[in-house]
Coordinates of N, CA and C in Angstrom, one line a residue:
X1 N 0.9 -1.2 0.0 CA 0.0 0.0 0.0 C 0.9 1.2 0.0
X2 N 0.6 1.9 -0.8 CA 1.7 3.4 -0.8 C 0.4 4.1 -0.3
X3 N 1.7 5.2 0.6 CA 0.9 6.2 1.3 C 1.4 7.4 0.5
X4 N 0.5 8.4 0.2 CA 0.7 9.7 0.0 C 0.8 10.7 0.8
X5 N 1.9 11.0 1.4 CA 1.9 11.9 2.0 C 2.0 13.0 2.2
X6 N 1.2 13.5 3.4 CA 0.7 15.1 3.3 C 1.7 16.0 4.2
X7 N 2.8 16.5 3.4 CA 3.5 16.7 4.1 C 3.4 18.4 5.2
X8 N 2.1 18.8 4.5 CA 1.6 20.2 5.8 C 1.2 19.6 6.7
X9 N 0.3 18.3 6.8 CA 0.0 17.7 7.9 C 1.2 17.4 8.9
X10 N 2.5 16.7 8.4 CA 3.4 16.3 9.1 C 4.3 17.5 9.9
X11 N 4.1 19.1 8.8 CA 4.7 20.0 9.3 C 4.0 20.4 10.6
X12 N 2.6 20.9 10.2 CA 1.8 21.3 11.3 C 1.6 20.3 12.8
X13 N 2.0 19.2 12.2 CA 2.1 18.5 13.8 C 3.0 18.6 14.6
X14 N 4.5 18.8 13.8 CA 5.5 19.2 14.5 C 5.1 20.3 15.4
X15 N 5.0 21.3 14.6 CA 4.4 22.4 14.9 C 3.7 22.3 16.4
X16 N 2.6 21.3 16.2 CA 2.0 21.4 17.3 C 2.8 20.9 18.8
X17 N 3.3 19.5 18.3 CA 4.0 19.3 19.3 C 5.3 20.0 20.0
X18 N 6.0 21.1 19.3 CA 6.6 21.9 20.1 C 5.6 22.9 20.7
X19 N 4.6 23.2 20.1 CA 3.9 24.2 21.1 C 3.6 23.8 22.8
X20 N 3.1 22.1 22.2 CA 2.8 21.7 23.3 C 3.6 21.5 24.2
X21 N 5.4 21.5 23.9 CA 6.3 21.5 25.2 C 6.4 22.9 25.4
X22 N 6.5 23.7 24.8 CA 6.6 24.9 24.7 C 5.5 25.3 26.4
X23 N 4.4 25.1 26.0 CA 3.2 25.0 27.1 C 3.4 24.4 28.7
X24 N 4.1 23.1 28.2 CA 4.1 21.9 29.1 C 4.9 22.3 30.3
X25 N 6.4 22.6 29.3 CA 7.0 23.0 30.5 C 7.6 24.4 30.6
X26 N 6.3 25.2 30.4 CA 6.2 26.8 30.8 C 6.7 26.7 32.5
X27 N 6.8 28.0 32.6 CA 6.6 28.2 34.6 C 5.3 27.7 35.3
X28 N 4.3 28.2 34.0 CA 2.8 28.4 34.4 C 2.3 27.0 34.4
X29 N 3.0 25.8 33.8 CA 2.6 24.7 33.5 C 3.2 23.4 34.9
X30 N 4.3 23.0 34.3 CA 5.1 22.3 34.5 C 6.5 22.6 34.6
X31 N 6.8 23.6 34.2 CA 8.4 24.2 34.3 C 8.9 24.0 35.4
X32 N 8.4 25.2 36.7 CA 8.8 24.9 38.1 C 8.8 23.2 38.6
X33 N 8.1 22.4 38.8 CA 8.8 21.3 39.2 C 9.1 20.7 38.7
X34 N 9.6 20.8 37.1 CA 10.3 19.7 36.5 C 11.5 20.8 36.4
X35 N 11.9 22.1 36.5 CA 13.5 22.4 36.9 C 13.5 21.7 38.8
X36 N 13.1 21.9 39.0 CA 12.8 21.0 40.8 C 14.1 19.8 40.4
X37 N 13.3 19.0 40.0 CA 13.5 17.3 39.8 C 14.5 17.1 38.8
X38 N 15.1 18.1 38.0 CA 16.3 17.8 37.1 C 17.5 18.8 37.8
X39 N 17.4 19.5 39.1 CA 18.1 20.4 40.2 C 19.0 21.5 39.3
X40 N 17.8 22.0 38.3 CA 18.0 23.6 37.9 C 17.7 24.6 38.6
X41 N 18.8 25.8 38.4 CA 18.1 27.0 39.2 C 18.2 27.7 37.5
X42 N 17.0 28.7 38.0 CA 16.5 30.0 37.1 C 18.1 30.5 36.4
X43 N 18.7 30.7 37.3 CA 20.5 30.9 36.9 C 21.3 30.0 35.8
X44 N 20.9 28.6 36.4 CA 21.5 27.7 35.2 C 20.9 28.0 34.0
X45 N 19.8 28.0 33.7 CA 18.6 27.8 33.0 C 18.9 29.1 31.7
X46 N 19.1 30.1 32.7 CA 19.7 31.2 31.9 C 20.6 31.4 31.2
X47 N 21.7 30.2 31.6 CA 23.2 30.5 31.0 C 23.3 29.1 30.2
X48 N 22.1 28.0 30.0 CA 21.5 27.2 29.4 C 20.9 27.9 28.0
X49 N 20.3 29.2 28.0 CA 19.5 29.5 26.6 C 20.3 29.5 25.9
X50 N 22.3 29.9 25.6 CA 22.6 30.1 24.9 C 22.1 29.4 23.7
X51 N 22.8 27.8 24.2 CA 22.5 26.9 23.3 C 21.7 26.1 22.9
X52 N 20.5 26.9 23.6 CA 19.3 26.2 23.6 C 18.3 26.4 21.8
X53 N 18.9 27.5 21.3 CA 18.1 27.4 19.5 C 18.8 25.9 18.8
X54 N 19.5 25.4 19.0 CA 20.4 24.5 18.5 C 19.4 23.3 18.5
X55 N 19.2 23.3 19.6 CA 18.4 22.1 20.9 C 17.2 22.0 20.2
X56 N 16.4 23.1 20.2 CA 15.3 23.5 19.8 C 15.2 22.9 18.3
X57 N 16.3 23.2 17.7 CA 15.7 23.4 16.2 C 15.7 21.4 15.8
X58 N 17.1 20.8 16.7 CA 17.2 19.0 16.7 C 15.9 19.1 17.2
X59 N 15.5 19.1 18.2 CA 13.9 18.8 18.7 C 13.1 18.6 17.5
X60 N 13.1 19.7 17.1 CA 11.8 20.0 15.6 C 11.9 19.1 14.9
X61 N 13.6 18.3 14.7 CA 13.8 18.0 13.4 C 13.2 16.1 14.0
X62 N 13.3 16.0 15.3 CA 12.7 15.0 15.9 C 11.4 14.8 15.8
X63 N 10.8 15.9 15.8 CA 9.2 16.0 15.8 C 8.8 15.7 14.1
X64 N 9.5 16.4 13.4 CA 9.2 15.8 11.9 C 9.6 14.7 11.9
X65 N 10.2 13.9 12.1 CA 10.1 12.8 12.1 C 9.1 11.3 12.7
X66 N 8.6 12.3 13.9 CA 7.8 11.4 14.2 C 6.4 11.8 13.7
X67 N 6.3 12.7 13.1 CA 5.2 13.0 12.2 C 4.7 12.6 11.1
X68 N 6.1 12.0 10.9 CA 6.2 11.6 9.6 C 5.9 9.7 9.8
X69 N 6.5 9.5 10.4 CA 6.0 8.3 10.8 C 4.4 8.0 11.2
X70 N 3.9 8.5 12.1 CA 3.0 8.6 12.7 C 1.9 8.9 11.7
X71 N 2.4 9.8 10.6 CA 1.2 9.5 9.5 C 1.0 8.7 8.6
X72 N 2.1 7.9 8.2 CA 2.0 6.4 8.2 C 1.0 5.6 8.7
X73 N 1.1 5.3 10.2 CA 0.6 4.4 10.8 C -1.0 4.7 11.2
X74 N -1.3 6.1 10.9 CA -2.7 7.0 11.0 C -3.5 6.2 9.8
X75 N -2.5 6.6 8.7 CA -3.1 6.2 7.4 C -3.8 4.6 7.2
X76 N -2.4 4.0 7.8 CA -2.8 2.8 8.3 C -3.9 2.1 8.7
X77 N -4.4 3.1 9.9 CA -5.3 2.5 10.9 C -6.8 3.0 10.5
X78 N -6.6 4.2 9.4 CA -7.9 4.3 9.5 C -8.7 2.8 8.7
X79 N -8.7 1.8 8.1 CA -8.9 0.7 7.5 C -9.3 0.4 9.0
X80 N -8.7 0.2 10.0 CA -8.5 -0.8 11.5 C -9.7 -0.4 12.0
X81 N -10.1 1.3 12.2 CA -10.6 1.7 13.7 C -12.1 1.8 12.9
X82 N -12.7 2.2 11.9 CA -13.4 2.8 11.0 C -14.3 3.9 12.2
X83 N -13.4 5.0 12.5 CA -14.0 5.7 13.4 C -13.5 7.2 12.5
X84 N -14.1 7.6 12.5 CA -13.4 9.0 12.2 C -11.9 9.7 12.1
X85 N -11.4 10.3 11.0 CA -10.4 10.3 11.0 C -9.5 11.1 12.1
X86 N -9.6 12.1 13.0 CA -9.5 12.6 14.0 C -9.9 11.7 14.9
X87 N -10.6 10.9 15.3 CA -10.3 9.6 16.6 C -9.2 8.8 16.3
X88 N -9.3 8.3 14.2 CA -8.3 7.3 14.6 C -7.0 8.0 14.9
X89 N -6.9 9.0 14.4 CA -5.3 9.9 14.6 C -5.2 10.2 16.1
X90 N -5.8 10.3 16.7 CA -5.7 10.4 18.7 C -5.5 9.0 19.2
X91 N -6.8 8.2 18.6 CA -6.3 6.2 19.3 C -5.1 6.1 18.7
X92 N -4.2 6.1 17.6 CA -3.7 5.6 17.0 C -2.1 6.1 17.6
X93 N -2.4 7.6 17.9 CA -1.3 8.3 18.9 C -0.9 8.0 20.0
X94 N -1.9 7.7 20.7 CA -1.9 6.8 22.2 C -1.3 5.2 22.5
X95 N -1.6 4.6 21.5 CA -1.0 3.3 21.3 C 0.4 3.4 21.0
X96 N 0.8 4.8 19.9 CA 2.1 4.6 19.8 C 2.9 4.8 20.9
X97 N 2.2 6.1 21.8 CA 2.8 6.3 23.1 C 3.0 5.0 23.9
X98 N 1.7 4.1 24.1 CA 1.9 2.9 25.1 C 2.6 1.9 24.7
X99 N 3.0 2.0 23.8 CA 3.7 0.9 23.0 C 5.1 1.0 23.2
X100 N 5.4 2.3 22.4 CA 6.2 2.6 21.9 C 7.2 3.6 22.7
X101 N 6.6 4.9 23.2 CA 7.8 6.4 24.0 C 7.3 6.0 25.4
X102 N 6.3 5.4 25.8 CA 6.3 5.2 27.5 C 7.4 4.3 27.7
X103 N 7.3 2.4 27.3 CA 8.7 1.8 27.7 C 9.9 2.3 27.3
X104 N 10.4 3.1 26.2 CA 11.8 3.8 26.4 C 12.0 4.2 27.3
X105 N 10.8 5.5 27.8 CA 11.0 6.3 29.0 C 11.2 5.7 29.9
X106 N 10.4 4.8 30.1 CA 10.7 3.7 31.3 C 11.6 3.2 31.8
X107 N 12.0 2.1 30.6 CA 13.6 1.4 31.2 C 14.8 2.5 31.4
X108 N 14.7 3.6 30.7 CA 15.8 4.5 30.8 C 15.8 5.3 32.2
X109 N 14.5 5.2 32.4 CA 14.3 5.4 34.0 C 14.9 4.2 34.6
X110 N 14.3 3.3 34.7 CA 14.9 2.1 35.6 C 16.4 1.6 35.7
X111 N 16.9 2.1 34.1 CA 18.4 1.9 34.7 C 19.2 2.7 34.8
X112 N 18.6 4.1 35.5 CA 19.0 5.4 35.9 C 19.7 5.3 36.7
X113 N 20.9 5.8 36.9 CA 21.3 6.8 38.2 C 20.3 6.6 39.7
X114 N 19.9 7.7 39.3 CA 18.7 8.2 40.3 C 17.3 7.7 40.2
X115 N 17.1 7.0 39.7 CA 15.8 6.1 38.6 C 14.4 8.0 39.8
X116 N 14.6 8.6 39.2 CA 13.8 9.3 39.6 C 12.0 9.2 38.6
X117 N 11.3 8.9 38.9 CA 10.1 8.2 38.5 C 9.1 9.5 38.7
X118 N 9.7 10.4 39.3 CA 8.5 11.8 39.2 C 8.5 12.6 38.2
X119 N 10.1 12.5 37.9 CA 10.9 12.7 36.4 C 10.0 12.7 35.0
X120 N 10.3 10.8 35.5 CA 9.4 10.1 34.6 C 8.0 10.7 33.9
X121 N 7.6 10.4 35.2 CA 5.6 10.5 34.7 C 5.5 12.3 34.5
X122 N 6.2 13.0 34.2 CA 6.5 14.8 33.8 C 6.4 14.4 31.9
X123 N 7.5 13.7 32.2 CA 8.3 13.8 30.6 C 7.3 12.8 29.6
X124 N 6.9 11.6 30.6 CA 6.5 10.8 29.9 C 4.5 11.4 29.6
X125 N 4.3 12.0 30.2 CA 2.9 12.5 30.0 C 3.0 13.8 29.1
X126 N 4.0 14.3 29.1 CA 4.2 15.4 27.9 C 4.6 14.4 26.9
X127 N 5.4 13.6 26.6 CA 5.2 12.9 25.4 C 3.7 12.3 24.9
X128 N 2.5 11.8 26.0 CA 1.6 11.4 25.6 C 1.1 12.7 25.2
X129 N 1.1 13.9 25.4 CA 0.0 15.0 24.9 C 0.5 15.5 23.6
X130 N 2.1 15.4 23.5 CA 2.5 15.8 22.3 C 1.8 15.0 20.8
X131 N 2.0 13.6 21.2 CA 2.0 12.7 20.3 C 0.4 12.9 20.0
X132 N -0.5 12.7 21.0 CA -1.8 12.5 20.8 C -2.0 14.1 19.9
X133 N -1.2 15.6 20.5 CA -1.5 16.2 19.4 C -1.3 16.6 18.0
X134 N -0.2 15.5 18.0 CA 0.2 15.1 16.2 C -0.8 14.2 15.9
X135 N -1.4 13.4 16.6 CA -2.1 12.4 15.9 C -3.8 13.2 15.5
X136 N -4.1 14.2 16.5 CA -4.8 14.6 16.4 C -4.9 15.7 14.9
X137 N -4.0 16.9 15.1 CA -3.9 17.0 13.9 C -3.6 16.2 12.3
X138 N -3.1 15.2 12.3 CA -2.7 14.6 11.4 C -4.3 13.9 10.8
X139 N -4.5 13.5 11.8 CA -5.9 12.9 11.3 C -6.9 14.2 10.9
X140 N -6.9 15.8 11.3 CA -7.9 16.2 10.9 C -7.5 16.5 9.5
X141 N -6.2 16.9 9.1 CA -5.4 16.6 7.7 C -5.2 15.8 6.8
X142 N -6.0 14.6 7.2 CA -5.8 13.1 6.0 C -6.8 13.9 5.2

């Protein structure tokens, strides 16, 4: 089966999912105790931006990627789920997460250092809202 892909769909998800860290881990959000739990001060953090467009722009190039994938597997499932194409792009997001970015996060927890698990469930629930919001856009885009 060849997929044709939409490649504004895959931009705009990136898109979304940096907004959504962007959001996640605001001050207003999540920021404050996830610098807590990785033992940043506002000081580090600041002498951190230099190199943080660099960071930023690999991130994106990570997010197109899994956009790009993920519309794959959307395309995929709509045959699977016969629900709407924005459901199956959200179910289809969430499975990748449970499947797939929750046990990385996991074991990489568990054979941590510090196996810090509050860490975890920060990072690993911003990956569920990111992904579910690529899938969500992606599906309103098929």
């Amino acid at each position: 089966m060849n997929v044709e892909v939409n490649y504004l769909a895959v931009l705009v998800a990136a898109i979304a999912a940096m907004i959504v860290g962007f959001v996640y881990y605001s001050p207003y959000v999540m920021g404050k105790p996830w610098m807590k739990e990785r033992g940043y001060t506002p000081e580090k953090l600041k002498g951190m931006q230099k190199e943080m467009g660099k960071w930023y722009a690999l991130s994106f190039v990570a997010a197109l990627i899994t956009g790009y994938i993920l519309f794959h597997i959307i395309t995929l499932s709509l045959n699977f789920y016969h629900y709407s194409n924005e459901m199956t792009g959200i179910i289809t997001a969430f499975w990748v997460w449970l499947g797939f970015l929750m046990p990385v996060q996991l074991t990489a927890t568990i054979f941590s250092d510090n196996k810090n698990f509050k860490l975890f469930a920060m990072d690993t629930f911003h990956q569920l809202l990111s992904i579910v919001a690529m899938g969500a856009v992606i599906g309103l885009m098929i």
